[in-house]
């Protein structure tokens, strides 16, 4: 599933380059910046990067044909095809189950609605701005892409796309203006807390038919989740608001529902890092998994280092896809990963480490580390982020008290794996379970290699123990960063217990960079 979504996103980027070749300069510049980042993932936080015209090869043929022929008559057959496509999309969605919090379903089934099948929204009683748009306006709008996006405070969001339709004769006499807005989650647009920005018409949309596409970005000076909606305003009438039009959603045609709003997640940090030890598949994995997913969805890491990642030798149970599938359903993100297994744990499961990325992976590397007892490894990936190129690695060092020298060798070897992948100017990140408290030789060797301990950079001398999770006594889990960027945040997570079950026997560590 993740590979399929990622493939659709990359296909969208390829089509974008063709569809937007003649775009108006301001929109084109924004689209080009997004396309350049797309090869390595969305710089707005790793969300799927297919643009609004990612579906033009599919929807353009159906959408344009479902309009009118040369004489102006509606093509009923093409209308039926479009309706059937939407019904199939709805059935697929129902079979897959309704989305949890966010979903990032591609828009290949979002063919433009023909006039005869576009219901007119009952806008309700007249507002202070005027009466509802009349039926003669045939007014409609819908959010196209993305369903969820991320941005840092004071940084522009990825481009949002929406489409509108007004009866041509009505539109000539009543020109409309279109805005993109954001407001508190779960609230209707136009209520307290909503803010609006003008959107720009995108005449380069190849698959729009007689719909008009608009594009806009949002820049917020505060952090937090926001609902996103479009507003169509015609002088003398009340505004028309709309949510998403993908799958079985139809924008304003089926009314505005906050549950179907697009989302923008604004964070203080431009890059969020996290490390977590999964405790293999032990200690009632089935009950621990939802707790892990809850915690990781809240942290929402761009790069996630995992240790004790286990699977059954016959593949009947595997922690990594179970975790990432559930996390993707919660965050709407597409995750790539690089994994290396090292040994058979507890004579039962294949254990290893994995580096998970919400960005496309540009390059990857892994290596075994010096080991006298249990084999150990380091896994690294190179990605493009809002901070620029980042090389991140995960490792899990030797555990026994008498293995201090071995841990130091392993830490140095893990840094070498990073350095073998890094290019000049790359941000370097090393995360994992070092099985060693601050002041140990392996930690000292990592700091000597130019890294900063993210926890210490923010929390100073605060102890911050991470193990064991039920009574933390030692800080042995780390996020190390070698970057000119500021470490804004560092905190522990996974500190929760439900009915006697904890997510792991370690606490996780989260760090935010800007």
mmCIF file of N, CA, C and O in Angstrom, residues 266-309:
data_model
loop_
_atom_site.group_PDB
_atom_site.id
_atom_site.type_symbol
_atom_site.label_atom_id
_atom_site.label_comp_id
_atom_site.label_asym_id
_atom_site.label_seq_id
_atom_site.Cartn_x
_atom_site.Cartn_y
_atom_site.Cartn_z
ATOM 1 N N UNK A 266 0.715 22.808 11.700
ATOM 2 C CA UNK A 266 1.798 23.793 11.806
ATOM 3 C C UNK A 266 2.601 23.494 13.068
ATOM 4 O O UNK A 266 2.042 23.380 14.164
ATOM 5 N N UNK A 267 3.906 23.357 12.892
ATOM 6 C CA UNK A 267 4.787 22.986 13.992
ATOM 7 C C UNK A 267 5.857 24.046 14.171
ATOM 8 O O UNK A 267 6.207 24.771 13.237
ATOM 9 N N UNK A 268 6.370 24.135 15.373
ATOM 10 C CA UNK A 268 7.479 25.061 15.605
ATOM 11 C C UNK A 268 8.718 24.619 14.857
ATOM 12 O O UNK A 268 9.486 25.433 14.350
ATOM 13 N N UNK A 269 8.935 23.340 14.785
ATOM 14 C CA UNK A 269 10.153 22.796 14.187
ATOM 15 C C UNK A 269 9.967 22.555 12.695
ATOM 16 O O UNK A 269 8.876 22.214 12.232
ATOM 17 N N UNK A 270 11.052 22.719 11.966
ATOM 18 C CA UNK A 270 11.044 22.369 10.550
ATOM 19 C C UNK A 270 11.325 20.890 10.336
ATOM 20 O O UNK A 270 10.995 20.352 9.284
ATOM 21 N N UNK A 271 11.944 20.244 11.318
ATOM 22 C CA UNK A 271 12.248 18.818 11.209
ATOM 23 C C UNK A 271 12.047 18.184 12.574
ATOM 24 O O UNK A 271 12.610 18.645 13.573
ATOM 25 N N UNK A 272 11.245 17.123 12.627
ATOM 26 C CA UNK A 272 10.973 16.424 13.881
ATOM 27 C C UNK A 272 11.618 15.047 13.813
ATOM 28 O O UNK A 272 11.381 14.268 12.880
ATOM 29 N N UNK A 273 12.434 14.739 14.816
ATOM 30 C CA UNK A 273 13.163 13.484 14.916
ATOM 31 C C UNK A 273 12.670 12.712 16.133
ATOM 32 O O UNK A 273 12.292 13.313 17.141
ATOM 33 N N UNK A 274 12.691 11.390 16.048
ATOM 34 C CA UNK A 274 12.292 10.593 17.207
ATOM 35 C C UNK A 274 12.993 9.242 17.162
ATOM 36 O O UNK A 274 13.289 8.713 16.082
ATOM 37 N N UNK A 275 13.245 8.696 18.340
ATOM 38 C CA UNK A 275 13.801 7.359 18.467
ATOM 39 C C UNK A 275 12.963 6.573 19.462
ATOM 40 O O UNK A 275 12.475 7.123 20.463
ATOM 41 N N UNK A 276 12.779 5.271 19.180
ATOM 42 C CA UNK A 276 11.969 4.421 20.060
ATOM 43 C C UNK A 276 12.451 2.978 19.952
ATOM 44 O O UNK A 276 12.715 2.476 18.861
ATOM 45 N N UNK A 277 12.559 2.330 21.099
ATOM 46 C CA UNK A 277 12.863 0.907 21.166
ATOM 47 C C UNK A 277 11.534 0.163 21.270
ATOM 48 O O UNK A 277 10.753 0.407 22.189
ATOM 49 N N UNK A 278 11.267 -0.756 20.335
ATOM 50 C CA UNK A 278 9.952 -1.398 20.260
ATOM 51 C C UNK A 278 9.770 -2.591 21.190
ATOM 52 O O UNK A 278 8.670 -3.133 21.294
ATOM 53 N N UNK A 279 10.833 -3.054 21.842
ATOM 54 C CA UNK A 279 10.734 -4.208 22.734
ATOM 55 C C UNK A 279 10.300 -5.460 21.956
ATOM 56 O O UNK A 279 9.550 -6.308 22.450
ATOM 57 N N UNK A 280 10.782 -5.538 20.717
ATOM 58 C CA UNK A 280 10.522 -6.704 19.883
ATOM 59 C C UNK A 280 9.009 -6.956 19.810
ATOM 60 O O UNK A 280 8.220 -6.003 19.699
ATOM 61 N N UNK A 281 8.589 -8.208 19.839
ATOM 62 C CA UNK A 281 7.172 -8.560 19.844
ATOM 63 C C UNK A 281 6.742 -9.120 21.194
ATOM 64 O O UNK A 281 5.706 -9.781 21.313
ATOM 65 N N UNK A 282 7.513 -8.825 22.207
ATOM 66 C CA UNK A 282 7.253 -9.342 23.550
ATOM 67 C C UNK A 282 6.190 -8.518 24.275
ATOM 68 O O UNK A 282 5.775 -7.458 23.819
ATOM 69 N N UNK A 283 5.813 -9.042 25.469
ATOM 70 C CA UNK A 283 4.980 -8.300 26.416
ATOM 71 C C UNK A 283 3.657 -7.834 25.799
ATOM 72 O O UNK A 283 3.299 -6.660 25.896
ATOM 73 N N UNK A 284 2.940 -8.742 25.171
ATOM 74 C CA UNK A 284 1.603 -8.474 24.646
ATOM 75 C C UNK A 284 1.643 -7.394 23.564
ATOM 76 O O UNK A 284 1.060 -6.310 23.687
ATOM 77 N N UNK A 285 2.330 -7.723 22.460
ATOM 78 C CA UNK A 285 2.487 -6.783 21.351
ATOM 79 C C UNK A 285 1.141 -6.265 20.849
ATOM 80 O O UNK A 285 1.010 -5.081 20.515
ATOM 81 N N UNK A 286 0.139 -7.123 20.777
ATOM 82 C CA UNK A 286 -1.160 -6.704 20.239
ATOM 83 C C UNK A 286 -1.764 -5.562 21.050
ATOM 84 O O UNK A 286 -2.445 -4.686 20.487
ATOM 85 N N UNK A 287 -1.529 -5.542 22.343
ATOM 86 C CA UNK A 287 -2.047 -4.452 23.177
ATOM 87 C C UNK A 287 -1.096 -3.265 23.213
ATOM 88 O O UNK A 287 -1.528 -2.118 23.423
ATOM 89 N N UNK A 288 0.192 -3.518 23.002
ATOM 90 C CA UNK A 288 1.153 -2.407 22.996
ATOM 91 C C UNK A 288 1.095 -1.597 21.705
ATOM 92 O O UNK A 288 1.334 -0.386 21.705
ATOM 93 N N UNK A 289 0.789 -2.277 20.581
ATOM 94 C CA UNK A 289 0.827 -1.602 19.288
ATOM 95 C C UNK A 289 -0.048 -0.353 19.239
ATOM 96 O O UNK A 289 0.419 0.713 18.801
ATOM 97 N N UNK A 290 -1.320 -0.393 19.646
ATOM 98 C CA UNK A 290 -2.118 0.832 19.582
ATOM 99 C C UNK A 290 -1.569 1.963 20.436
ATOM 100 O O UNK A 290 -1.703 3.139 20.092
ATOM 101 N N UNK A 291 -0.925 1.617 21.561
ATOM 102 C CA UNK A 291 -0.331 2.658 22.399
ATOM 103 C C UNK A 291 0.861 3.295 21.699
ATOM 104 O O UNK A 291 1.067 4.516 21.773
ATOM 105 N N UNK A 292 1.661 2.475 21.017
ATOM 106 C CA UNK A 292 2.772 3.020 20.237
ATOM 107 C C UNK A 292 2.265 3.933 19.129
ATOM 108 O O UNK A 292 2.807 5.031 18.908
ATOM 109 N N UNK A 293 1.232 3.485 18.434
ATOM 110 C CA UNK A 293 0.688 4.285 17.334
ATOM 111 C C UNK A 293 0.137 5.605 17.851
ATOM 112 O O UNK A 293 0.373 6.674 17.260
ATOM 113 N N UNK A 294 -0.588 5.576 18.953
ATOM 114 C CA UNK A 294 -1.122 6.813 19.531
ATOM 115 C C UNK A 294 -0.001 7.800 19.831
ATOM 116 O O UNK A 294 -0.087 8.994 19.500
ATOM 117 N N UNK A 295 1.042 7.305 20.470
ATOM 118 C CA UNK A 295 2.142 8.187 20.861
ATOM 119 C C UNK A 295 2.888 8.726 19.650
ATOM 120 O O UNK A 295 3.214 9.918 19.581
ATOM 121 N N UNK A 296 3.168 7.872 18.679
ATOM 122 C CA UNK A 296 3.911 8.310 17.497
ATOM 123 C C UNK A 296 3.077 9.241 16.624
ATOM 124 O O UNK A 296 3.609 10.168 16.007
ATOM 125 N N UNK A 297 1.762 9.024 16.556
ATOM 126 C CA UNK A 297 0.911 9.937 15.797
ATOM 127 C C UNK A 297 0.938 11.325 16.401
ATOM 128 O O UNK A 297 0.914 12.335 15.681
ATOM 129 N N UNK A 298 0.999 11.398 17.721
ATOM 130 C CA UNK A 298 1.075 12.705 18.376
ATOM 131 C C UNK A 298 2.429 13.356 18.141
ATOM 132 O O UNK A 298 2.523 14.559 17.885
ATOM 133 N N UNK A 299 3.501 12.583 18.207
ATOM 134 C CA UNK A 299 4.840 13.118 17.951
ATOM 135 C C UNK A 299 4.990 13.497 16.482
ATOM 136 O O UNK A 299 5.626 14.488 16.140
ATOM 137 N N UNK A 300 4.427 12.691 15.582
ATOM 138 C CA UNK A 300 4.439 12.936 14.137
ATOM 139 C C UNK A 300 5.860 13.168 13.612
ATOM 140 O O UNK A 300 6.169 14.207 13.028
ATOM 141 N N UNK A 301 6.759 12.199 13.788
ATOM 142 C CA UNK A 301 8.148 12.423 13.375
ATOM 143 C C UNK A 301 8.312 12.399 11.865
ATOM 144 O O UNK A 301 7.636 11.657 11.149
ATOM 145 N N UNK A 302 9.247 13.216 11.386
ATOM 146 C CA UNK A 302 9.651 13.162 9.980
ATOM 147 C C UNK A 302 10.656 12.034 9.758
ATOM 148 O O UNK A 302 10.665 11.413 8.701
ATOM 149 N N UNK A 303 11.515 11.812 10.743
ATOM 150 C CA UNK A 303 12.487 10.724 10.711
ATOM 151 C C UNK A 303 12.394 9.980 12.036
ATOM 152 O O UNK A 303 12.465 10.598 13.107
ATOM 153 N N UNK A 304 12.232 8.667 11.966
ATOM 154 C CA UNK A 304 11.995 7.850 13.145
ATOM 155 C C UNK A 304 12.995 6.702 13.179
ATOM 156 O O UNK A 304 13.074 5.911 12.233
ATOM 157 N N UNK A 305 13.761 6.616 14.272
ATOM 158 C CA UNK A 305 14.728 5.538 14.464
ATOM 159 C C UNK A 305 14.114 4.474 15.361
ATOM 160 O O UNK A 305 13.655 4.786 16.467
ATOM 161 N N UNK A 306 14.100 3.240 14.905
ATOM 162 C CA UNK A 306 13.493 2.144 15.653
ATOM 163 C C UNK A 306 14.526 1.068 15.952
ATOM 164 O O UNK A 306 15.310 0.679 15.071
ATOM 165 N N UNK A 307 14.510 0.579 17.180
ATOM 166 C CA UNK A 307 15.360 -0.534 17.585
ATOM 167 C C UNK A 307 14.470 -1.688 18.071
ATOM 168 O O UNK A 307 13.307 -1.494 18.392
ATOM 169 N N UNK A 308 15.083 -2.881 18.130
ATOM 170 C CA UNK A 308 14.350 -4.105 18.470
ATOM 171 C C UNK A 308 13.099 -4.239 17.610
ATOM 172 O O UNK A 308 11.988 -4.451 18.090
ATOM 173 N N UNK A 309 13.311 -4.096 16.307
ATOM 174 C CA UNK A 309 12.248 -4.271 15.320
ATOM 175 C C UNK A 309 12.233 -5.744 14.941
ATOM 176 O O UNK A 309 13.203 -6.255 14.379
#
